[in-house]
mmCIF file of C-alpha atoms in Angstrom:
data_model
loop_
_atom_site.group_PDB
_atom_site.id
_atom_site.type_symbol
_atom_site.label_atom_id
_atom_site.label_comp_id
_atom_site.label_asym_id
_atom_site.label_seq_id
_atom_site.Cartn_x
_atom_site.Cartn_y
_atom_site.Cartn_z
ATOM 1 C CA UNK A 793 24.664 -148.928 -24.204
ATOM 2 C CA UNK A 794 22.988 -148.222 -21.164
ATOM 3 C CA UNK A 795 19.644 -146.843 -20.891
ATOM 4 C CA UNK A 796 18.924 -142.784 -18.723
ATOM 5 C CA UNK A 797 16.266 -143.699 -16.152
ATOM 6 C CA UNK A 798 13.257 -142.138 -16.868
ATOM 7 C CA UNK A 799 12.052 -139.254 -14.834
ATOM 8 C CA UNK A 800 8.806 -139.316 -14.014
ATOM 9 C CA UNK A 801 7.154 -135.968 -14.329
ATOM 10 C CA UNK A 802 5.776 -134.512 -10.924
ATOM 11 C CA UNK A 803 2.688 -133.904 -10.655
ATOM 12 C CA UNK A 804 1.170 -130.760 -9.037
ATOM 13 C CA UNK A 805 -1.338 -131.402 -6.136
ATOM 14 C CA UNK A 806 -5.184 -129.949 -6.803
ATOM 15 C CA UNK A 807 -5.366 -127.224 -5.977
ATOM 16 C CA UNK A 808 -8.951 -125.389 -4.416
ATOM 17 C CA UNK A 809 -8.590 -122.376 -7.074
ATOM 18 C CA UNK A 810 -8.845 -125.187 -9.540
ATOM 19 C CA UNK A 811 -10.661 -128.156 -8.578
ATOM 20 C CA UNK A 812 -13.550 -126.432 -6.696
ATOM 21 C CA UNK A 813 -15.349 -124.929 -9.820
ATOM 22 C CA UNK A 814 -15.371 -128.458 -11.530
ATOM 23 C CA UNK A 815 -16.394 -129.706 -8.825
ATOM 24 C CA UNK A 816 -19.547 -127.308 -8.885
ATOM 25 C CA UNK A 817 -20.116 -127.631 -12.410
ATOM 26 C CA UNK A 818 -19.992 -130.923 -12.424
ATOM 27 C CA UNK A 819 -22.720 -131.095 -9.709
ATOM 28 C CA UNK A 820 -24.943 -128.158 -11.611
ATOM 29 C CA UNK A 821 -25.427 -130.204 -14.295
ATOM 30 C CA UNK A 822 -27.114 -133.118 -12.107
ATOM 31 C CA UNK A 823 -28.680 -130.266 -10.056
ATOM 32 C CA UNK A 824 -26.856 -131.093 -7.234
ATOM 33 C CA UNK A 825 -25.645 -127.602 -6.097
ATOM 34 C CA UNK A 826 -27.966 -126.430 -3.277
ATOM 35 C CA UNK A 827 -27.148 -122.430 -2.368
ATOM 36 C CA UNK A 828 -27.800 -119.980 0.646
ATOM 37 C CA UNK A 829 -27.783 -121.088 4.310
ATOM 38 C CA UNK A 830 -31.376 -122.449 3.833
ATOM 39 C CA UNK A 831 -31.107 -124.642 0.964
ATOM 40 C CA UNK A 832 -27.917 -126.118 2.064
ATOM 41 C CA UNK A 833 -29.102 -126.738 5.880
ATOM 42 C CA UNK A 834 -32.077 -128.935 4.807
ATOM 43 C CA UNK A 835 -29.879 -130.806 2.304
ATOM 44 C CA UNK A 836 -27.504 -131.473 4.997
ATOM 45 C CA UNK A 837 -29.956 -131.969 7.449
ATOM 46 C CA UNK A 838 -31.712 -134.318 5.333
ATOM 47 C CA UNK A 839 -28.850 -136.294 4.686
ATOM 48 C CA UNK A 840 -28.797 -135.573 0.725
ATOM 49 C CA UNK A 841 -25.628 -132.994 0.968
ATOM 50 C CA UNK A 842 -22.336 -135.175 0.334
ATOM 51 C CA UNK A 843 -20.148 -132.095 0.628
ATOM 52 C CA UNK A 844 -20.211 -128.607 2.036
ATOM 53 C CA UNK A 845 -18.175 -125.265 0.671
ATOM 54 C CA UNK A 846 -18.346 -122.342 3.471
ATOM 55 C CA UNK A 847 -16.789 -119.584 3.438
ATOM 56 C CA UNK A 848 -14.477 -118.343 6.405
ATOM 57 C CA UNK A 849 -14.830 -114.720 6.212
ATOM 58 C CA UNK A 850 -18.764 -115.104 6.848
ATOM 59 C CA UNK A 851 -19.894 -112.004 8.833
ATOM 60 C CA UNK A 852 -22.238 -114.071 10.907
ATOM 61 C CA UNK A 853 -20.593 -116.408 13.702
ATOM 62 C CA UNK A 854 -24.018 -118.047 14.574
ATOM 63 C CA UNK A 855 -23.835 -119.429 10.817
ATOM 64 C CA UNK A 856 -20.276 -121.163 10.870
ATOM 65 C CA UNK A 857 -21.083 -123.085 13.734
ATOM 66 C CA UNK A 858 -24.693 -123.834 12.769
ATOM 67 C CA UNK A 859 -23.049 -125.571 9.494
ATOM 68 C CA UNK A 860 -19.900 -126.842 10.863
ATOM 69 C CA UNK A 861 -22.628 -128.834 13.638
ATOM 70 C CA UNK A 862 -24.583 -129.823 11.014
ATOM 71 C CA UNK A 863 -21.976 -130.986 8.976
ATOM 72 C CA UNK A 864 -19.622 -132.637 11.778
ATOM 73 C CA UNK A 865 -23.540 -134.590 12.580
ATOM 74 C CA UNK A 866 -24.616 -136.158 9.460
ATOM 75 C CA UNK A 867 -20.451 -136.816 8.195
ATOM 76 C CA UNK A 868 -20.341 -134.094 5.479
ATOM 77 C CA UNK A 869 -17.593 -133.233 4.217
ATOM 78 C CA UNK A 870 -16.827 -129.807 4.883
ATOM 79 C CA UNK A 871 -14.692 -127.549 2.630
ATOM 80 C CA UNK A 872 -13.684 -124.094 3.999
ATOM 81 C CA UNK A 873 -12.886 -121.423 1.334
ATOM 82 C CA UNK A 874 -11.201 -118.115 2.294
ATOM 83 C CA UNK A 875 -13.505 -115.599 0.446
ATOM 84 C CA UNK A 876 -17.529 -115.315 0.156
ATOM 85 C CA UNK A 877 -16.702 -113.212 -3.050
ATOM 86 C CA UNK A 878 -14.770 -116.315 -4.683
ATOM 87 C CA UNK A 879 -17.206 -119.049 -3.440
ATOM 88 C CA UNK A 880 -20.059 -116.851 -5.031
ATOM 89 C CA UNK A 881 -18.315 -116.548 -8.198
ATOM 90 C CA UNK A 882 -17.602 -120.450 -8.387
ATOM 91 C CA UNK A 883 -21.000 -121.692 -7.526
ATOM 92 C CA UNK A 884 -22.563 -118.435 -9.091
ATOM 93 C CA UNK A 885 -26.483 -117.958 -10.113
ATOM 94 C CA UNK A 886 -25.446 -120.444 -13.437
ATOM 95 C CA UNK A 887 -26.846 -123.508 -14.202
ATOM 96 C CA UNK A 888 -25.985 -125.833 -16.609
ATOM 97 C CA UNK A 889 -28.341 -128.004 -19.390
ATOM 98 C CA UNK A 890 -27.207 -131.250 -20.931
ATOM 99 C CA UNK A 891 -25.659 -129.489 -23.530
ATOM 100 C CA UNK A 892 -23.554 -127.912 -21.671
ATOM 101 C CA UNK A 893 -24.705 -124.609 -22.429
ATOM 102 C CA UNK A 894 -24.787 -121.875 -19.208
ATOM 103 C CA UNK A 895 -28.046 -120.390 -18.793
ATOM 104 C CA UNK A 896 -28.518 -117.402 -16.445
ATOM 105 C CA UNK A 897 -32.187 -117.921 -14.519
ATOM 106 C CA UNK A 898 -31.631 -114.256 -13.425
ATOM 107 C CA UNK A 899 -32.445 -111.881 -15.655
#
């Protein structure tokens, strides 16, 4: 009797939809998400910020190549995402506790 080969299963690449809110949640619980332009400009500039999410359909020009520069000088890795609607949603006003329980600090 001969044994079937067995098929190995493939396995779908990550994709951004789903690997970019873990990746944010993950970092909100070790308070590691810095938001706004400001917040994330002296992380980077600082040399803190390991990677950057910006999104492409930013009305300002001045502010895509002010990060971009500031990424491309200290080596951060920087993650474009299509929509400013999505990105807010993913990184969101939300942080996290060690329980794992959301907490809204806007009220």
């Amino acid at each position: 009797a001969t044994e079937e080969p067995k098929v190995e299963e493939e396995k779908s690449a990550p994709c951004l939809e789903n690997s970019v809110p873990n990746v944010i949640k993950k970092a909100s619980f070790n308070d590691g998400v810095k938001r706004g332009l400001h917040e994330c400009c002296k992380a980077i500039d600082r040399g803190v910020g390991l990677m950057c999410f910006l999104a492409s359909n930013c009305d300002e020009p001045n502010y895509l190549s002010l990060v971009k520069a500031l990424c491309a000088m200290r080596s951060v890795k920087l993650i474009e995402v299509p929509d400013n609607k999505t990105l807010g949603a993913w990184a969101g006003p939300v942080s996290y506790t060690h329980l794992t329980l959301p907490t809204t600090p806007y009220v």
